[in-house]
């Protein structure tokens, strides 16, 4: 019986030659699975990506256990440890000090230090900036995380980038914020770039670098000449924007409400800036 079932499955697999559509579902509890987007740098209309929280069983399969699970529910009394941690942190000036903690380099895995600083963005909120530099391989990362959690409403920010005056605007892109430049047919989800506190010009340069303009590789081309041509067109468009030869619209969409573009007016958004707050959908809340 099992042989017949296997033969039937093999027969069905051989029929999947592309002549008829079918659905393939990949579920990875480690989050390390990737499916190529043939439309990059545009969104893929046929691919749906969902993120989920692992269950306790999933964590155990990956070798992840809480301290309570390791020591047992009736193990060591942790009250003294917690009180000790509280006493050590009470005297810290989080807003005035740069905190340093040990971590591993995301590139080579070597031991390195991460510096963390709490800063206040005028007319917005407090954010945490983290910078890591690996002395072994030279890898550097800069990441920004909101210090205030998720806002009650999502935010959509639309900026008309006209030239130099807009390049200098402060910009905060959180780790949950997607971005879009319709004129260049460029669209990227929240993980296209990590959380950043930069300027409009800095973000455009990071996109250019990530697309391959300066050795980056946000989108793998895999020898596809059509995709390579699309990316070349986007890079050419970004070069025109950065040299003030072209006007584009930069859109940030953050369901968590933690992204920001500086206004050049003291009385709210200026004429080039449009800010809309919206209620999140059920899927966005999940």
PDB file of N, CA, C and O in Angstrom, residues 231-269:
ATOM      1  N   UNK A 231      16.807  45.990 -12.279  1.00  0.00           N
ATOM      2  CA  UNK A 231      17.591  46.568 -11.190  1.00  0.00           C
ATOM      3  C   UNK A 231      18.489  47.680 -11.707  1.00  0.00           C
ATOM      4  O   UNK A 231      18.665  48.716 -11.055  1.00  0.00           O
ATOM      5  N   UNK A 232      19.051  47.488 -12.904  1.00  0.00           N
ATOM      6  CA  UNK A 232      19.866  48.545 -13.507  1.00  0.00           C
ATOM      7  C   UNK A 232      19.038  49.808 -13.739  1.00  0.00           C
ATOM      8  O   UNK A 232      19.525  50.929 -13.546  1.00  0.00           O
ATOM      9  N   UNK A 233      17.778  49.620 -14.149  1.00  0.00           N
ATOM     10  CA  UNK A 233      16.902  50.777 -14.363  1.00  0.00           C
ATOM     11  C   UNK A 233      16.628  51.511 -13.047  1.00  0.00           C
ATOM     12  O   UNK A 233      16.594  52.744 -13.007  1.00  0.00           O
ATOM     13  N   UNK A 234      16.432  50.730 -11.974  1.00  0.00           N
ATOM     14  CA  UNK A 234      16.200  51.349 -10.666  1.00  0.00           C
ATOM     15  C   UNK A 234      17.445  52.097 -10.210  1.00  0.00           C
ATOM     16  O   UNK A 234      17.366  53.225  -9.704  1.00  0.00           O
ATOM     17  N   UNK A 235      18.611  51.480 -10.387  1.00  0.00           N
ATOM     18  CA  UNK A 235      19.861  52.136 -10.003  1.00  0.00           C
ATOM     19  C   UNK A 235      20.076  53.426 -10.789  1.00  0.00           C
ATOM     20  O   UNK A 235      20.526  54.439 -10.242  1.00  0.00           O
ATOM     21  N   UNK A 236      19.740  53.385 -12.070  1.00  0.00           N
ATOM     22  CA  UNK A 236      19.869  54.583 -12.891  1.00  0.00           C
ATOM     23  C   UNK A 236      18.926  55.677 -12.402  1.00  0.00           C
ATOM     24  O   UNK A 236      19.298  56.856 -12.332  1.00  0.00           O
ATOM     25  N   UNK A 237      17.697  55.265 -12.038  1.00  0.00           N
ATOM     26  CA  UNK A 237      16.739  56.232 -11.517  1.00  0.00           C
ATOM     27  C   UNK A 237      17.188  56.821 -10.191  1.00  0.00           C
ATOM     28  O   UNK A 237      17.047  58.032  -9.958  1.00  0.00           O
ATOM     29  N   UNK A 238      17.737  55.982  -9.308  1.00  0.00           N
ATOM     30  CA  UNK A 238      18.238  56.479  -8.026  1.00  0.00           C
ATOM     31  C   UNK A 238      19.391  57.455  -8.224  1.00  0.00           C
ATOM     32  O   UNK A 238      19.503  58.462  -7.513  1.00  0.00           O
ATOM     33  N   UNK A 239      20.246  57.159  -9.192  1.00  0.00           N
ATOM     34  CA  UNK A 239      21.362  58.071  -9.481  1.00  0.00           C
ATOM     35  C   UNK A 239      20.845  59.430  -9.934  1.00  0.00           C
ATOM     36  O   UNK A 239      21.381  60.478  -9.545  1.00  0.00           O
ATOM     37  N   UNK A 240      19.779  59.427 -10.743  1.00  0.00           N
ATOM     38  CA  UNK A 240      19.188  60.695 -11.189  1.00  0.00           C
ATOM     39  C   UNK A 240      18.583  61.458 -10.014  1.00  0.00           C
ATOM     40  O   UNK A 240      18.688  62.689  -9.940  1.00  0.00           O
ATOM     41  N   UNK A 241      17.946  60.719  -9.103  1.00  0.00           N
ATOM     42  CA  UNK A 241      17.346  61.370  -7.936  1.00  0.00           C
ATOM     43  C   UNK A 241      18.428  61.991  -7.060  1.00  0.00           C
ATOM     44  O   UNK A 241      18.319  63.141  -6.616  1.00  0.00           O
ATOM     45  N   UNK A 242      19.492  61.229  -6.810  1.00  0.00           N
ATOM     46  CA  UNK A 242      20.566  61.712  -5.943  1.00  0.00           C
ATOM     47  C   UNK A 242      21.345  62.866  -6.563  1.00  0.00           C
ATOM     48  O   UNK A 242      22.001  63.629  -5.854  1.00  0.00           O
ATOM     49  N   UNK A 243      21.279  62.993  -7.884  1.00  0.00           N
ATOM     50  CA  UNK A 243      21.937  64.122  -8.547  1.00  0.00           C
ATOM     51  C   UNK A 243      20.947  65.237  -8.869  1.00  0.00           C
ATOM     52  O   UNK A 243      21.260  66.140  -9.657  1.00  0.00           O
ATOM     53  N   UNK A 244      19.747  65.149  -8.271  1.00  0.00           N
ATOM     54  CA  UNK A 244      18.706  66.190  -8.403  1.00  0.00           C
ATOM     55  C   UNK A 244      18.205  66.352  -9.834  1.00  0.00           C
ATOM     56  O   UNK A 244      17.774  67.442 -10.232  1.00  0.00           O
ATOM     57  N   UNK A 245      18.238  65.283 -10.618  1.00  0.00           N
ATOM     58  CA  UNK A 245      17.740  65.341 -11.986  1.00  0.00           C
ATOM     59  C   UNK A 245      16.321  64.788 -12.107  1.00  0.00           C
ATOM     60  O   UNK A 245      15.722  64.870 -13.179  1.00  0.00           O
ATOM     61  N   UNK A 246      15.817  64.222 -11.003  1.00  0.00           N
ATOM     62  CA  UNK A 246      14.508  63.575 -11.080  1.00  0.00           C
ATOM     63  C   UNK A 246      13.777  63.715  -9.752  1.00  0.00           C
ATOM     64  O   UNK A 246      14.397  63.658  -8.689  1.00  0.00           O
ATOM     65  N   UNK A 247      12.477  63.896  -9.829  1.00  0.00           N
ATOM     66  CA  UNK A 247      11.639  64.010  -8.638  1.00  0.00           C
ATOM     67  C   UNK A 247      10.862  62.711  -8.452  1.00  0.00           C
ATOM     68  O   UNK A 247      10.282  62.184  -9.400  1.00  0.00           O
ATOM     69  N   UNK A 248      10.872  62.185  -7.234  1.00  0.00           N
ATOM     70  CA  UNK A 248      10.170  60.937  -6.955  1.00  0.00           C
ATOM     71  C   UNK A 248       9.384  61.070  -5.654  1.00  0.00           C
ATOM     72  O   UNK A 248       9.531  62.043  -4.906  1.00  0.00           O
ATOM     73  N   UNK A 249       8.565  60.062  -5.398  1.00  0.00           N
ATOM     74  CA  UNK A 249       7.786  60.000  -4.167  1.00  0.00           C
ATOM     75  C   UNK A 249       8.308  58.862  -3.301  1.00  0.00           C
ATOM     76  O   UNK A 249       8.379  57.716  -3.756  1.00  0.00           O
ATOM     77  N   UNK A 250       8.682  59.181  -2.085  1.00  0.00           N
ATOM     78  CA  UNK A 250       9.149  58.174  -1.131  1.00  0.00           C
ATOM     79  C   UNK A 250       8.019  57.892  -0.149  1.00  0.00           C
ATOM     80  O   UNK A 250       7.508  58.803   0.504  1.00  0.00           O
ATOM     81  N   UNK A 251       7.630  56.624  -0.052  1.00  0.00           N
ATOM     82  CA  UNK A 251       6.515  56.234   0.813  1.00  0.00           C
ATOM     83  C   UNK A 251       7.021  55.275   1.887  1.00  0.00           C
ATOM     84  O   UNK A 251       7.629  54.248   1.574  1.00  0.00           O
ATOM     85  N   UNK A 252       6.782  55.617   3.141  1.00  0.00           N
ATOM     86  CA  UNK A 252       7.057  54.731   4.270  1.00  0.00           C
ATOM     87  C   UNK A 252       5.726  54.293   4.858  1.00  0.00           C
ATOM     88  O   UNK A 252       4.871  55.133   5.159  1.00  0.00           O
ATOM     89  N   UNK A 253       5.558  53.001   5.019  1.00  0.00           N
ATOM     90  CA  UNK A 253       4.313  52.462   5.582  1.00  0.00           C
ATOM     91  C   UNK A 253       4.670  51.582   6.772  1.00  0.00           C
ATOM     92  O   UNK A 253       5.265  50.521   6.612  1.00  0.00           O
ATOM     93  N   UNK A 254       4.317  52.040   7.963  1.00  0.00           N
ATOM     94  CA  UNK A 254       4.717  51.349   9.186  1.00  0.00           C
ATOM     95  C   UNK A 254       3.486  51.016  10.027  1.00  0.00           C
ATOM     96  O   UNK A 254       2.913  51.895  10.675  1.00  0.00           O
ATOM     97  N   UNK A 255       3.066  49.757  10.043  1.00  0.00           N
ATOM     98  CA  UNK A 255       1.897  49.383  10.858  1.00  0.00           C
ATOM     99  C   UNK A 255       2.098  49.643  12.347  1.00  0.00           C
ATOM    100  O   UNK A 255       1.124  49.853  13.073  1.00  0.00           O
ATOM    101  N   UNK A 256       3.355  49.629  12.808  1.00  0.00           N
ATOM    102  CA  UNK A 256       3.627  49.862  14.229  1.00  0.00           C
ATOM    103  C   UNK A 256       3.639  51.342  14.587  1.00  0.00           C
ATOM    104  O   UNK A 256       3.669  51.699  15.767  1.00  0.00           O
ATOM    105  N   UNK A 257       3.631  52.219  13.580  1.00  0.00           N
ATOM    106  CA  UNK A 257       3.576  53.656  13.825  1.00  0.00           C
ATOM    107  C   UNK A 257       4.855  54.257  14.359  1.00  0.00           C
ATOM    108  O   UNK A 257       4.828  55.331  14.968  1.00  0.00           O
ATOM    109  N   UNK A 258       5.994  53.602  14.122  1.00  0.00           N
ATOM    110  CA  UNK A 258       7.253  54.052  14.717  1.00  0.00           C
ATOM    111  C   UNK A 258       8.233  54.635  13.707  1.00  0.00           C
ATOM    112  O   UNK A 258       9.438  54.659  13.956  1.00  0.00           O
ATOM    113  N   UNK A 259       7.740  55.083  12.561  1.00  0.00           N
ATOM    114  CA  UNK A 259       8.615  55.686  11.560  1.00  0.00           C
ATOM    115  C   UNK A 259       8.305  57.180  11.434  1.00  0.00           C
ATOM    116  O   UNK A 259       7.223  57.639  11.812  1.00  0.00           O
ATOM    117  N   UNK A 260       9.262  57.906  10.851  1.00  0.00           N
ATOM    118  CA  UNK A 260       9.171  59.371  10.911  1.00  0.00           C
ATOM    119  C   UNK A 260      10.008  59.995   9.804  1.00  0.00           C
ATOM    120  O   UNK A 260      11.090  59.500   9.476  1.00  0.00           O
ATOM    121  N   UNK A 261       9.482  61.069   9.206  1.00  0.00           N
ATOM    122  CA  UNK A 261      10.256  61.929   8.310  1.00  0.00           C
ATOM    123  C   UNK A 261      10.074  63.360   8.792  1.00  0.00           C
ATOM    124  O   UNK A 261       8.946  63.810   9.028  1.00  0.00           O
ATOM    125  N   UNK A 262      11.157  64.069   8.924  1.00  0.00           N
ATOM    126  CA  UNK A 262      11.132  65.424   9.463  1.00  0.00           C
ATOM    127  C   UNK A 262      10.373  66.376   8.546  1.00  0.00           C
ATOM    128  O   UNK A 262      10.515  66.351   7.326  1.00  0.00           O
ATOM    129  N   UNK A 263       9.560  67.221   9.153  1.00  0.00           N
ATOM    130  CA  UNK A 263       8.871  68.279   8.421  1.00  0.00           C
ATOM    131  C   UNK A 263       9.734  69.537   8.430  1.00  0.00           C
ATOM    132  O   UNK A 263      10.413  69.830   9.413  1.00  0.00           O
ATOM    133  N   UNK A 264       9.696  70.287   7.336  1.00  0.00           N
ATOM    134  CA  UNK A 264      10.436  71.543   7.258  1.00  0.00           C
ATOM    135  C   UNK A 264       9.616  72.713   7.797  1.00  0.00           C
ATOM    136  O   UNK A 264      10.055  73.855   7.746  1.00  0.00           O
ATOM    137  N   UNK A 265       8.434  72.392   8.309  1.00  0.00           N
ATOM    138  CA  UNK A 265       7.564  73.414   8.890  1.00  0.00           C
ATOM    139  C   UNK A 265       7.393  73.152  10.383  1.00  0.00           C
ATOM    140  O   UNK A 265       7.395  72.000  10.828  1.00  0.00           O
ATOM    141  N   UNK A 266       7.253  74.218  11.156  1.00  0.00           N
ATOM    142  CA  UNK A 266       7.016  74.082  12.591  1.00  0.00           C
ATOM    143  C   UNK A 266       5.544  73.854  12.910  1.00  0.00           C
ATOM    144  O   UNK A 266       5.187  73.613  14.067  1.00  0.00           O
ATOM    145  N   UNK A 267       4.695  73.931  11.896  1.00  0.00           N
ATOM    146  CA  UNK A 267       3.249  73.801  12.108  1.00  0.00           C
ATOM    147  C   UNK A 267       2.704  72.523  11.488  1.00  0.00           C
ATOM    148  O   UNK A 267       1.693  72.527  10.793  1.00  0.00           O
ATOM    149  N   UNK A 268       3.390  71.416  11.702  1.00  0.00           N
ATOM    150  CA  UNK A 268       2.937  70.150  11.143  1.00  0.00           C
ATOM    151  C   UNK A 268       3.589  69.861   9.802  1.00  0.00           C
ATOM    152  O   UNK A 268       4.562  70.513   9.404  1.00  0.00           O
ATOM    153  N   UNK A 269       3.055  68.881   9.054  1.00  0.00           N
ATOM    154  CA  UNK A 269       3.642  68.509   7.763  1.00  0.00           C
ATOM    155  C   UNK A 269       3.671  69.680   6.782  1.00  0.00           C
ATOM    156  O   UNK A 269       2.724  70.460   6.696  1.00  0.00           O
TER     157      UNK A 269
END
